[in-house]
JSON list of C-alpha atoms in Angstrom, two decimals:
[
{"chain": "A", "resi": 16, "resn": "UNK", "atom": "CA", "xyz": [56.34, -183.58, 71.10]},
{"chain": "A", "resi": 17, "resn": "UNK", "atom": "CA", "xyz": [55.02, -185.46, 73.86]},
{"chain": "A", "resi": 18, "resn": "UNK", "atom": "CA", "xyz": [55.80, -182.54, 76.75]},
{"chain": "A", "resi": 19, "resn": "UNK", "atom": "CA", "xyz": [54.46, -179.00, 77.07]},
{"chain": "A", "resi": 20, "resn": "UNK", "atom": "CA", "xyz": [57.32, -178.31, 79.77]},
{"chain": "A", "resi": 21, "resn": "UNK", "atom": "CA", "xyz": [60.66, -179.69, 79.32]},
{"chain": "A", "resi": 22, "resn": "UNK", "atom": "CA", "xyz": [63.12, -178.42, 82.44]},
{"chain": "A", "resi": 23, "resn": "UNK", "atom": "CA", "xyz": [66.75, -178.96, 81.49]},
{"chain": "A", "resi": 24, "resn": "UNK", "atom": "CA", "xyz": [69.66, -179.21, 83.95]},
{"chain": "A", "resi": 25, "resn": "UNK", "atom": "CA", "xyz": [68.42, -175.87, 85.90]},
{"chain": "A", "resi": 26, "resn": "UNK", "atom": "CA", "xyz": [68.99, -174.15, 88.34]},
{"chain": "A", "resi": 27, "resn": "UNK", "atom": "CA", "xyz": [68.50, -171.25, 89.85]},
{"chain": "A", "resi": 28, "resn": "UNK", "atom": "CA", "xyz": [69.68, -169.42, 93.16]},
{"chain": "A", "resi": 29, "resn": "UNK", "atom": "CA", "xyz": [68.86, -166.21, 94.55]},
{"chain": "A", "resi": 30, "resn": "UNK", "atom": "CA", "xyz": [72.32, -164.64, 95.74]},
{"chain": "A", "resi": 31, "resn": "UNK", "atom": "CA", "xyz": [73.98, -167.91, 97.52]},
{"chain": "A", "resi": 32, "resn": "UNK", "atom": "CA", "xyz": [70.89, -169.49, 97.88]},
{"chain": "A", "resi": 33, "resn": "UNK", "atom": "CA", "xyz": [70.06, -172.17, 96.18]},
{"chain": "A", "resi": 34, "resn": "UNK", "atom": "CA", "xyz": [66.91, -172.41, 95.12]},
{"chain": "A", "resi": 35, "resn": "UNK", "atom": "CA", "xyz": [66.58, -175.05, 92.17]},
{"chain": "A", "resi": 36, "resn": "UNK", "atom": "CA", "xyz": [69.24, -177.77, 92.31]},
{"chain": "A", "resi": 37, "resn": "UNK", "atom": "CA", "xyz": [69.28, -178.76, 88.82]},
{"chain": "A", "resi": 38, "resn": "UNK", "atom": "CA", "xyz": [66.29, -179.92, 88.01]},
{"chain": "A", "resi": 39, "resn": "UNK", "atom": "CA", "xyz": [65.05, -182.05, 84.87]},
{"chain": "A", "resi": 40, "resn": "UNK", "atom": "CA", "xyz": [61.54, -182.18, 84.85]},
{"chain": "A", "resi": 41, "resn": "UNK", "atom": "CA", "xyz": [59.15, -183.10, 81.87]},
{"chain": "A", "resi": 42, "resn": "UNK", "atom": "CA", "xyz": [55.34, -182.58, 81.75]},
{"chain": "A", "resi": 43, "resn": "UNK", "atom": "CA", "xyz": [53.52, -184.16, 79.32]},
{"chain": "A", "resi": 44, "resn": "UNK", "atom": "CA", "xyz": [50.54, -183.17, 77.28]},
{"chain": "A", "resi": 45, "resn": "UNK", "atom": "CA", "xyz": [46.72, -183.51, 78.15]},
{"chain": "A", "resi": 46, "resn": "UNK", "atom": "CA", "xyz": [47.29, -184.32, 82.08]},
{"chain": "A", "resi": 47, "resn": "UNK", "atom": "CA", "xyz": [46.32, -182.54, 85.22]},
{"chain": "A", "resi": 48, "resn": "UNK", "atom": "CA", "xyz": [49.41, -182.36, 87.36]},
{"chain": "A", "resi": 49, "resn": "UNK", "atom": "CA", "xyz": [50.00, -181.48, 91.08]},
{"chain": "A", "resi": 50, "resn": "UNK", "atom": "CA", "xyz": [52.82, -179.48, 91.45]},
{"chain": "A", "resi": 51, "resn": "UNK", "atom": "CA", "xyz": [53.49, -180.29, 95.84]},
{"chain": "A", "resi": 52, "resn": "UNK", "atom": "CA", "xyz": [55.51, -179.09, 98.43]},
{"chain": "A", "resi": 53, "resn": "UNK", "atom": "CA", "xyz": [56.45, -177.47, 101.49]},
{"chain": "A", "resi": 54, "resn": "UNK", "atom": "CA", "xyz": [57.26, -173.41, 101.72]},
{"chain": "A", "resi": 55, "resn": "UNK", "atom": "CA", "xyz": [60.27, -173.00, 100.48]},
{"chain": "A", "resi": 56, "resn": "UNK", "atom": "CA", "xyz": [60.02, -176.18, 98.46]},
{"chain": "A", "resi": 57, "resn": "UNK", "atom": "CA", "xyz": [60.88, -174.28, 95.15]},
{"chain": "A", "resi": 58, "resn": "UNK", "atom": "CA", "xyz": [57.15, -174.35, 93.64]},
{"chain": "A", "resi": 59, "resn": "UNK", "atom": "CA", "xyz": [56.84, -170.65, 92.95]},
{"chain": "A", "resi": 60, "resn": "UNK", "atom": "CA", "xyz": [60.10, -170.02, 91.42]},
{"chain": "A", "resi": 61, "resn": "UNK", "atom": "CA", "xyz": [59.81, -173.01, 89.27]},
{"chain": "A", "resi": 62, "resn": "UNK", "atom": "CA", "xyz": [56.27, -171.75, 88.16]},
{"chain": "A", "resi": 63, "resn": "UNK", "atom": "CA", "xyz": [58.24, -168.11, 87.83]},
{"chain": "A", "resi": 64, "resn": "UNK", "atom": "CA", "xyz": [60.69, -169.80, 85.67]},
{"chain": "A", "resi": 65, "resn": "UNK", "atom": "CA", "xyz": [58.16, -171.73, 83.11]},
{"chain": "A", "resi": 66, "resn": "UNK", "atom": "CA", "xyz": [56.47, -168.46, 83.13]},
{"chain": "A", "resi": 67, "resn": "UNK", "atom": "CA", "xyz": [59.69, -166.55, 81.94]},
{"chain": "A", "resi": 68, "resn": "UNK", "atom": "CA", "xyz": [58.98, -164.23, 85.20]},
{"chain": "A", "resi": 69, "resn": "UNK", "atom": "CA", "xyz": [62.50, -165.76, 86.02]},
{"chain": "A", "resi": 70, "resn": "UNK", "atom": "CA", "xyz": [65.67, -166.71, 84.01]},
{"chain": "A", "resi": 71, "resn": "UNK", "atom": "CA", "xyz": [67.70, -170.14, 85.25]},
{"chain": "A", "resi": 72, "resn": "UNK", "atom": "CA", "xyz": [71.30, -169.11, 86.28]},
{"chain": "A", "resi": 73, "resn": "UNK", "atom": "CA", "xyz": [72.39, -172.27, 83.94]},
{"chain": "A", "resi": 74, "resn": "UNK", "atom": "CA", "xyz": [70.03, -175.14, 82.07]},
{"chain": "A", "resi": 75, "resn": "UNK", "atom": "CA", "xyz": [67.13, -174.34, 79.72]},
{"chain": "A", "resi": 76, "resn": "UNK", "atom": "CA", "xyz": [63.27, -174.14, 80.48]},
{"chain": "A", "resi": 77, "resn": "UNK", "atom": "CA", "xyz": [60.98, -175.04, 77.35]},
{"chain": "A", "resi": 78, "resn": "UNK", "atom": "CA", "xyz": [57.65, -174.41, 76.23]},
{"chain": "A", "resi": 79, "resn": "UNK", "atom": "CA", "xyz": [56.35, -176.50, 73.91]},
{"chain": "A", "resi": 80, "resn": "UNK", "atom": "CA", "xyz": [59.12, -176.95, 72.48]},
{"chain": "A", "resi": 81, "resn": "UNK", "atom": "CA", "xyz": [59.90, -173.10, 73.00]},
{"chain": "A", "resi": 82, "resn": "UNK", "atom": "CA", "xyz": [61.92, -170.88, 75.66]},
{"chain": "A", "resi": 83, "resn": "UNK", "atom": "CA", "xyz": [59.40, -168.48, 77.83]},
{"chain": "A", "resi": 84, "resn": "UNK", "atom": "CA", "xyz": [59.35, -165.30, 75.63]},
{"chain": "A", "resi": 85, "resn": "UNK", "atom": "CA", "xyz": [55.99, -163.59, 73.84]},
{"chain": "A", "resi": 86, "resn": "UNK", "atom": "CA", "xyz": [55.49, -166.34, 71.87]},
{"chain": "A", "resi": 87, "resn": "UNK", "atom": "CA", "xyz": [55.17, -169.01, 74.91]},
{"chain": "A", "resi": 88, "resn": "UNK", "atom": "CA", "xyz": [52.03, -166.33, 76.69]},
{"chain": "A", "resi": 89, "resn": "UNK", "atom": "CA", "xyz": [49.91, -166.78, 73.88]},
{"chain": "A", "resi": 90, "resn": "UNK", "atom": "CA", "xyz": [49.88, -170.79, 74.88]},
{"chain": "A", "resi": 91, "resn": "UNK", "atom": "CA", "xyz": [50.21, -170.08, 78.65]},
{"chain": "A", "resi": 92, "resn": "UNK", "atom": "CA", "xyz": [47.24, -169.27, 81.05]},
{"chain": "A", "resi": 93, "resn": "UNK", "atom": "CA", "xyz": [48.68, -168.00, 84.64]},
{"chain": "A", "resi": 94, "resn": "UNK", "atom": "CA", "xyz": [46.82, -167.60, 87.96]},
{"chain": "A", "resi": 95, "resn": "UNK", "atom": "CA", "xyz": [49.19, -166.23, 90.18]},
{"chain": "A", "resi": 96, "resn": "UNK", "atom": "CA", "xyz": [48.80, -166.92, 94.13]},
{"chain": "A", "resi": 97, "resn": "UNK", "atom": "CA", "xyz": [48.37, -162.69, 94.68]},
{"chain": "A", "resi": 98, "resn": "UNK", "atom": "CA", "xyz": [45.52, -160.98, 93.29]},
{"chain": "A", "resi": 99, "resn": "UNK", "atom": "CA", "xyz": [47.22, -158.64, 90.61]},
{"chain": "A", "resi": 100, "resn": "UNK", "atom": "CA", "xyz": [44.32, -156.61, 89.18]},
{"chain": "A", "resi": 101, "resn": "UNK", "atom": "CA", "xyz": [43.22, -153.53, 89.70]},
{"chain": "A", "resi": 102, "resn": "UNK", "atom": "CA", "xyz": [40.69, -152.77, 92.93]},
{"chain": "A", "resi": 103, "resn": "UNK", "atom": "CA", "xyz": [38.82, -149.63, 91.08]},
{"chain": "A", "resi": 104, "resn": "UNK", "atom": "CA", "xyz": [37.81, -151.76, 87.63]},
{"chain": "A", "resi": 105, "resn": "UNK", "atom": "CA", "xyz": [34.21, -153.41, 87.22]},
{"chain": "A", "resi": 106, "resn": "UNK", "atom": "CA", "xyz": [34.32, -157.11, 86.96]},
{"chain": "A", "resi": 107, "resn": "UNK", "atom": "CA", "xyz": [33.16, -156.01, 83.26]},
{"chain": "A", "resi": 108, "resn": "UNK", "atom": "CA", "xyz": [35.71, -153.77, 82.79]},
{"chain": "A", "resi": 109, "resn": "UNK", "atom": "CA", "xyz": [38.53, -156.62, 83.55]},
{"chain": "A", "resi": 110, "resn": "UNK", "atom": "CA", "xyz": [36.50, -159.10, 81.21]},
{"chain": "A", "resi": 111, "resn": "UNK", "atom": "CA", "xyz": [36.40, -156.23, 78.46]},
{"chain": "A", "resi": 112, "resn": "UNK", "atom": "CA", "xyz": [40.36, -155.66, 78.87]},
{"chain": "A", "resi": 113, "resn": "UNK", "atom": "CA", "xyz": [41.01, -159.49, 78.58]},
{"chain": "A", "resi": 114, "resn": "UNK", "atom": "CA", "xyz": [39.24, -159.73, 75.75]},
{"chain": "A", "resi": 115, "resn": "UNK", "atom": "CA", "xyz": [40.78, -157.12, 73.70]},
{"chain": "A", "resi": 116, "resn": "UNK", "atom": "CA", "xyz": [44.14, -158.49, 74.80]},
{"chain": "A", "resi": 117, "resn": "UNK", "atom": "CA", "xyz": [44.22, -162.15, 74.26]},
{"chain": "A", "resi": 118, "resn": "UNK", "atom": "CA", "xyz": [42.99, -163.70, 71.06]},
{"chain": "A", "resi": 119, "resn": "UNK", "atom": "CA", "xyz": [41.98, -166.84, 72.60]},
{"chain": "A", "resi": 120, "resn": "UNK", "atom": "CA", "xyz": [40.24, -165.16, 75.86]},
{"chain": "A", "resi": 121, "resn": "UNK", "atom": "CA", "xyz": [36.34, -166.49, 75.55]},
{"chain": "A", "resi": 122, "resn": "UNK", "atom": "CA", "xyz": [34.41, -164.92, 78.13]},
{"chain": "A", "resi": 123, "resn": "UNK", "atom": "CA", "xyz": [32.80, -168.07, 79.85]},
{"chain": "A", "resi": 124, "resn": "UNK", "atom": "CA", "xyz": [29.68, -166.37, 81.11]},
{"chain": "A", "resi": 125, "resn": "UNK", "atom": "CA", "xyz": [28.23, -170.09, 82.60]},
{"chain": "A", "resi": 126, "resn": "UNK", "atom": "CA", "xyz": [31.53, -169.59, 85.20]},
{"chain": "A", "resi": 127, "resn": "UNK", "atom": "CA", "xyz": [30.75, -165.56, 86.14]},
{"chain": "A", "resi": 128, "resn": "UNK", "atom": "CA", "xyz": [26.70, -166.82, 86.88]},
{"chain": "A", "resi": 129, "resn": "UNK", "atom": "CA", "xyz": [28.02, -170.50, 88.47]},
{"chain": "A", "resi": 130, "resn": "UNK", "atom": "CA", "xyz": [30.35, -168.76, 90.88]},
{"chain": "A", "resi": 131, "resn": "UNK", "atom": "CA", "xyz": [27.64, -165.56, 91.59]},
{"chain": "A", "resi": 132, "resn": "UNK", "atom": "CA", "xyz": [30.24, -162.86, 90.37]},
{"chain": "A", "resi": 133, "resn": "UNK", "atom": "CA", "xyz": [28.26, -159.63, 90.01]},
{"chain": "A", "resi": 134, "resn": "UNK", "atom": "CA", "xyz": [30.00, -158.15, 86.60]},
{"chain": "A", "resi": 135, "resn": "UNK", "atom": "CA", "xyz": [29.11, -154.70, 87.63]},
{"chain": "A", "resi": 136, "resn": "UNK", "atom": "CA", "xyz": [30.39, -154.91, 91.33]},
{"chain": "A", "resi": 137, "resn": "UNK", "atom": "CA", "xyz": [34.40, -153.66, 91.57]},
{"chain": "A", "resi": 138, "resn": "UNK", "atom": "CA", "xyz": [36.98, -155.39, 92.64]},
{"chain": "A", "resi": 139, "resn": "UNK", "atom": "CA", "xyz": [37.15, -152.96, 96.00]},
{"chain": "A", "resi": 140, "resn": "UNK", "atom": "CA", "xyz": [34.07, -153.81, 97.25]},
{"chain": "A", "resi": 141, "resn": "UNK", "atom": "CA", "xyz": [34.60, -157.79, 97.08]},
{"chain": "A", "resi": 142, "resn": "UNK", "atom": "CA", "xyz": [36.24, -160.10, 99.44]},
{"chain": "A", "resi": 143, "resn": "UNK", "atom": "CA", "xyz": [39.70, -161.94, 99.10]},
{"chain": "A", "resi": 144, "resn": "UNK", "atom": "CA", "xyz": [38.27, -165.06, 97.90]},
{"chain": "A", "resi": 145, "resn": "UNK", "atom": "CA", "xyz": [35.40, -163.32, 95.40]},
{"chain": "A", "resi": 146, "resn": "UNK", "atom": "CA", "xyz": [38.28, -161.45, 93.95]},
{"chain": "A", "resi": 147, "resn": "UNK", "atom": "CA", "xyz": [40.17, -165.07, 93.31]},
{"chain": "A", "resi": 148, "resn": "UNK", "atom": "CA", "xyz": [36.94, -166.37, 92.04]},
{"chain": "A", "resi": 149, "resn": "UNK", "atom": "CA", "xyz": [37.27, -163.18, 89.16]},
{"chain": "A", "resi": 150, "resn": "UNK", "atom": "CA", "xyz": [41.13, -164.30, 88.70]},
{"chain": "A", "resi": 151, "resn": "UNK", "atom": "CA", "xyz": [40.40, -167.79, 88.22]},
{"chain": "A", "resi": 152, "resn": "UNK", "atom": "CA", "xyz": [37.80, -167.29, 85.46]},
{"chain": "A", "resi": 153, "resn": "UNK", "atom": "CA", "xyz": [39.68, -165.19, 83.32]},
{"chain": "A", "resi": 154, "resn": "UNK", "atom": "CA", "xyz": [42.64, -167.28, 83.96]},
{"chain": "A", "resi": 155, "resn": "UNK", "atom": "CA", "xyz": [39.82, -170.44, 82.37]},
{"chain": "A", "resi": 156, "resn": "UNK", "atom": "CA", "xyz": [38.38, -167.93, 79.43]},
{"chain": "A", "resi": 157, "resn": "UNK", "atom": "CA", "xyz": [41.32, -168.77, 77.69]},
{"chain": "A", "resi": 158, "resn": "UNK", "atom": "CA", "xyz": [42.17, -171.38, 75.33]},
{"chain": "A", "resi": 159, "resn": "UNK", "atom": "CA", "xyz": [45.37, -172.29, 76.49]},
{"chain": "A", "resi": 160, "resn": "UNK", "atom": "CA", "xyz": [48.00, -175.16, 76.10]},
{"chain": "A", "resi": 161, "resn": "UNK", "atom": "CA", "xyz": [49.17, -174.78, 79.48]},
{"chain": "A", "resi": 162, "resn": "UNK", "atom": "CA", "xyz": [46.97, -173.63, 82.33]},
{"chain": "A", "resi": 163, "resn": "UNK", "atom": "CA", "xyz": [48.87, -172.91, 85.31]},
{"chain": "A", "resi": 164, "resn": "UNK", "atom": "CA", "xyz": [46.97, -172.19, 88.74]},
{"chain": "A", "resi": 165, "resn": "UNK", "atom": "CA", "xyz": [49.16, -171.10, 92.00]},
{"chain": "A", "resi": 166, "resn": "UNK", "atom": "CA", "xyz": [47.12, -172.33, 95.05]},
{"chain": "A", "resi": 167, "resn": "UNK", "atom": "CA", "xyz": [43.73, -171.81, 92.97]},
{"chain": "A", "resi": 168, "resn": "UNK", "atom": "CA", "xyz": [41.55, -172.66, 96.50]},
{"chain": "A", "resi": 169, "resn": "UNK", "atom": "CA", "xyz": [44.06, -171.48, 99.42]},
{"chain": "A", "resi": 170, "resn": "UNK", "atom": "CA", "xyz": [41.57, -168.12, 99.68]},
{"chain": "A", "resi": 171, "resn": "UNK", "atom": "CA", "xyz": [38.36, -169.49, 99.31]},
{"chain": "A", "resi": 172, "resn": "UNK", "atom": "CA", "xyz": [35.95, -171.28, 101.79]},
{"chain": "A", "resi": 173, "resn": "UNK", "atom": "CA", "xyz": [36.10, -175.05, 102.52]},
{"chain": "A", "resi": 174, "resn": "UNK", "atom": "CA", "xyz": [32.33, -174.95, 101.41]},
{"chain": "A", "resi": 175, "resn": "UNK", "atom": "CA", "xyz": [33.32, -173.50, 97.95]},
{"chain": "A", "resi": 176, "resn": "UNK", "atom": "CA", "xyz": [36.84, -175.32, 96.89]},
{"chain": "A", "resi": 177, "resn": "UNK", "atom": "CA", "xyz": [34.88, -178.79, 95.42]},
{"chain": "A", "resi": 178, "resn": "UNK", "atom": "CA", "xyz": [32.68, -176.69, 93.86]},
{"chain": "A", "resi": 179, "resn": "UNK", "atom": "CA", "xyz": [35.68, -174.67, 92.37]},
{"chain": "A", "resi": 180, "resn": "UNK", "atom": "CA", "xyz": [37.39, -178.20, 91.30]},
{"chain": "A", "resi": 181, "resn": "UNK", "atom": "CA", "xyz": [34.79, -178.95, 89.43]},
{"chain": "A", "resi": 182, "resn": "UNK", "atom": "CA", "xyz": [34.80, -175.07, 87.94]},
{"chain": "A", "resi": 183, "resn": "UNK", "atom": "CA", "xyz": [38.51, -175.73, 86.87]},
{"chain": "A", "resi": 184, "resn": "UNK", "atom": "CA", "xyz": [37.81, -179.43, 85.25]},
{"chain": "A", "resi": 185, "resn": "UNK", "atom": "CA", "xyz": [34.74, -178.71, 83.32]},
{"chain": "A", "resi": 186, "resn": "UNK", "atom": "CA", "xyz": [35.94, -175.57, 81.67]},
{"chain": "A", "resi": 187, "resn": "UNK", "atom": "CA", "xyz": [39.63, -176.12, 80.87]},
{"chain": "A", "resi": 188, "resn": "UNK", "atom": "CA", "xyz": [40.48, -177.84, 77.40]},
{"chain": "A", "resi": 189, "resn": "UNK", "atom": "CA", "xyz": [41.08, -181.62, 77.71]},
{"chain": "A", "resi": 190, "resn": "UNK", "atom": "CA", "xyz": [44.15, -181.44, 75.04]},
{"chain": "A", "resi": 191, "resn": "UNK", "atom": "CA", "xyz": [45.78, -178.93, 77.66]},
{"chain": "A", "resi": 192, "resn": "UNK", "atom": "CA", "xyz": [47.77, -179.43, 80.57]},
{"chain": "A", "resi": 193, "resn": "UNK", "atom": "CA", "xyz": [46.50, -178.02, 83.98]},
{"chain": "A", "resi": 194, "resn": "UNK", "atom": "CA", "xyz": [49.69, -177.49, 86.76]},
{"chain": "A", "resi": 195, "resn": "UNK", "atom": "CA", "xyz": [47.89, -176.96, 90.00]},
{"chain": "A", "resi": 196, "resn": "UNK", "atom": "CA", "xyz": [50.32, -175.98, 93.00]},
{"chain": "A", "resi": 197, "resn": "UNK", "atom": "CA", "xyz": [48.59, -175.93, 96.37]},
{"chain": "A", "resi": 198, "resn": "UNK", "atom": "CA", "xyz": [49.11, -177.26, 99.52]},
{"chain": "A", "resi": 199, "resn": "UNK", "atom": "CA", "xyz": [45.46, -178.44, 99.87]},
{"chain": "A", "resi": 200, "resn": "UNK", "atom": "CA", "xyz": [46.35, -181.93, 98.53]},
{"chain": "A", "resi": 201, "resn": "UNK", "atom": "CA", "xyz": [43.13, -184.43, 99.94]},
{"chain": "A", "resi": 202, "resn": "UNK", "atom": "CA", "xyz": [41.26, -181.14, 98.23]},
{"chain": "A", "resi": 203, "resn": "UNK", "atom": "CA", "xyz": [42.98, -181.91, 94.29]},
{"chain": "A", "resi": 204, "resn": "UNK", "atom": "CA", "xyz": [44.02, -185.53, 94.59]},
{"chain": "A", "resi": 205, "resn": "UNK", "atom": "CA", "xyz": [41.34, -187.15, 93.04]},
{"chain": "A", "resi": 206, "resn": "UNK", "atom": "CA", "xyz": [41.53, -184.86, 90.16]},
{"chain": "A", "resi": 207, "resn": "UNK", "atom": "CA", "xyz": [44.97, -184.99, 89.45]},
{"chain": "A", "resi": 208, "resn": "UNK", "atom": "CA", "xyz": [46.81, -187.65, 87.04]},
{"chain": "A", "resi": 209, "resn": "UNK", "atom": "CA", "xyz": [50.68, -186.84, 88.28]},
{"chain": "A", "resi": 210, "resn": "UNK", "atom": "CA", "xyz": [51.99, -185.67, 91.06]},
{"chain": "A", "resi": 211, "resn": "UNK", "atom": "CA", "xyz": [55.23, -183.39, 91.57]},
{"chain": "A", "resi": 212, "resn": "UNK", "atom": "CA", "xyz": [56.58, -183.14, 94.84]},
{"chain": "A", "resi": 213, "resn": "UNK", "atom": "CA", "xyz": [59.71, -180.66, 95.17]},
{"chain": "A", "resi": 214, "resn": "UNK", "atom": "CA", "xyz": [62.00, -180.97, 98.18]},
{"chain": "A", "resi": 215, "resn": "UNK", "atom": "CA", "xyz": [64.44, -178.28, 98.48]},
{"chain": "A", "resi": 216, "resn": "UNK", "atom": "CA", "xyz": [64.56, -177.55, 95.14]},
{"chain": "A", "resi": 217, "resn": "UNK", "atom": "CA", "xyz": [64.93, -181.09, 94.13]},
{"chain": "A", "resi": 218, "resn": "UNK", "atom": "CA", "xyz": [61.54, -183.73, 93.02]},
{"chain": "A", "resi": 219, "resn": "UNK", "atom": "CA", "xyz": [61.64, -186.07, 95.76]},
{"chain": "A", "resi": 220, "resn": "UNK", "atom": "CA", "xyz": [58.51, -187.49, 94.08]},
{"chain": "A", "resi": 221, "resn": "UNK", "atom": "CA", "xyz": [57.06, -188.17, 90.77]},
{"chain": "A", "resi": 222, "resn": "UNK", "atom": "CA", "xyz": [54.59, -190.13, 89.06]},
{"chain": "A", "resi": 223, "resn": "UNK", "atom": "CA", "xyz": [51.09, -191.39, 88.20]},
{"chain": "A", "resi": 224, "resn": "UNK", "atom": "CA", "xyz": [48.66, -190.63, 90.97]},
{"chain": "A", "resi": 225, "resn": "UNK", "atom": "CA", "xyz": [47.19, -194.40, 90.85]},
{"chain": "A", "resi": 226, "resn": "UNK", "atom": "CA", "xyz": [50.27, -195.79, 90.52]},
{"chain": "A", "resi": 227, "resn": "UNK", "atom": "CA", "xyz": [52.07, -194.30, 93.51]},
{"chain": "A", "resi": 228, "resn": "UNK", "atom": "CA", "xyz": [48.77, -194.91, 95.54]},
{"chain": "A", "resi": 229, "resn": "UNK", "atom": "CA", "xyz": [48.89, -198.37, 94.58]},
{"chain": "A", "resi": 230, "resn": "UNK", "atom": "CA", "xyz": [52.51, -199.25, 95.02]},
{"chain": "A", "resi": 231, "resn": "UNK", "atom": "CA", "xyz": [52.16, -197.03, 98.90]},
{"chain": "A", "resi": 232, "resn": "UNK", "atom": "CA", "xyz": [49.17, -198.16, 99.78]},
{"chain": "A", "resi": 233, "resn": "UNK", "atom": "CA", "xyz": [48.62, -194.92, 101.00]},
{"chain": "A", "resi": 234, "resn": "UNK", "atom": "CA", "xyz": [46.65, -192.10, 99.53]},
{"chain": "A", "resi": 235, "resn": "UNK", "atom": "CA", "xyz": [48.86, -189.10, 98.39]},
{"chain": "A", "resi": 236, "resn": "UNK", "atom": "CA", "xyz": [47.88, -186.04, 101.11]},
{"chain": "A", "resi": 237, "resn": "UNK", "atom": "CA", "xyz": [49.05, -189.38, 103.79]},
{"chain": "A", "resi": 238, "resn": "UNK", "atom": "CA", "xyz": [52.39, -189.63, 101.56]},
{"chain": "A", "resi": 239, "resn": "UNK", "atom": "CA", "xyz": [53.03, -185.87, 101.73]},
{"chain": "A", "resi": 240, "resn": "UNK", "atom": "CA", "xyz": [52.65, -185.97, 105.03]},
{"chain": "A", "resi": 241, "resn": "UNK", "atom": "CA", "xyz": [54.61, -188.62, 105.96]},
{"chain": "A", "resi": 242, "resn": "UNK", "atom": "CA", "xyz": [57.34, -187.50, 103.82]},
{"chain": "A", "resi": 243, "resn": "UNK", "atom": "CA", "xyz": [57.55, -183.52, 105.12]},
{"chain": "A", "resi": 244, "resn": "UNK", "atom": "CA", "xyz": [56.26, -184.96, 108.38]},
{"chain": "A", "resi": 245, "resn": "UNK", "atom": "CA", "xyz": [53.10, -182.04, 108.29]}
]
């Protein structure tokens, strides 16, 4: 199987909204892909949905072949836009827990020293974007098919995100596939090899970063633009 999503006729509304119009989506192996688009574009709850954090009302969301369920989180790595751990734990406590937990967590200690996370400092005591810094490395300990970061850079300085980038590209596994959702998109362009942009639940957009760049002579934060007129 060339795909380590497959999304299948869904959709997916909260009450009478309509949220995902459906969608068919495929995302192949081995590529890092930018998932883009406005608020309300659809991004999180499709990234809810290939996490299993959401069922489809109709249509069928794959894993690797599989539907979200216990078997898909042992080949899924998730960093979620909202810092979800716990403010009282030690930075070594969280590494500690991870490891216990996942069988493929490998604590990258280059990553804790590179991004000048104190392992005995808690999580109370650190800023907003220190405490992303924590998320994202144990979100990249893992040996993971799928790697899925939700705005990975939005709470970190400008100073810091290339620096993160380059975090993210040397430490994930070049077999997997990285799905980056952000709205910083001159920051991730150049690392990216597809692009996704969602438009009201709907892709408006999809292909091969050179490709598109070629064929619109444009670079792809000018195309977003132009096309949700930001």
């Amino acid at each position: 199987m060339d795909n380590i999503v497959e999304i299948k006729n869904v959709y997916k509304s909260y009450s009478k909204k309509e949220v995902i119009s459906n969608m068919n989506l495929n995302i192949p192996k081995g590529k890092i892909v930018g998932l883009l688009g406005p608020n309300g574009s659809g991004k999180s709850t499709l990234i809810k949905l290939i996490n299993g954090l959401l069922q489809p009302n109709s249509g069928d969301v794959l894993i690797d072949g599989i539907k979200p369920s216990i078997e898909t989180k042992r080949i899924v790595s998730y960093l979620p836009e909202r810092t979800y751990l716990n403010d009282w734990m030690k930075v070594s406590d969280i590494l500690n827990f991870f490891n216990d937990f996942y069988d493929d967590f490998d604590i990258a200690m280059d990553m804790v020293k590179s991004l000048n996370i104190d392992i005995n400092e808690k999580l109370k005591t650190m800023s907003k974007g220190t405490k992303e810094k924590v998320q994202l490395i144990l979100v990249m300990s893992r040996h993971a098919k799928l790697y899925i970061l939700d705005e990975p850079i939005g709470g970190v300085d400008p100073a810091a995100r290339t620096y993160i980038l380059k975090t993210i590209i040397t430490n994930y596994c070049e077999d997997s596939t990285l799905l980056i959702a952000t709205h910083l998109i001159s920051e991730i362009e150049n690392i990216c090899d597809e692009v996704i942009f969602l438009s009201y639940g709907e892709i408006a957009l999809q292909g091969n970063v050179d490709e598109i760049r070629a064929e619109k002579q444009k670079s792809i934060d000018a195309l977003f633009r132009e096309e949700f007129r930001c």
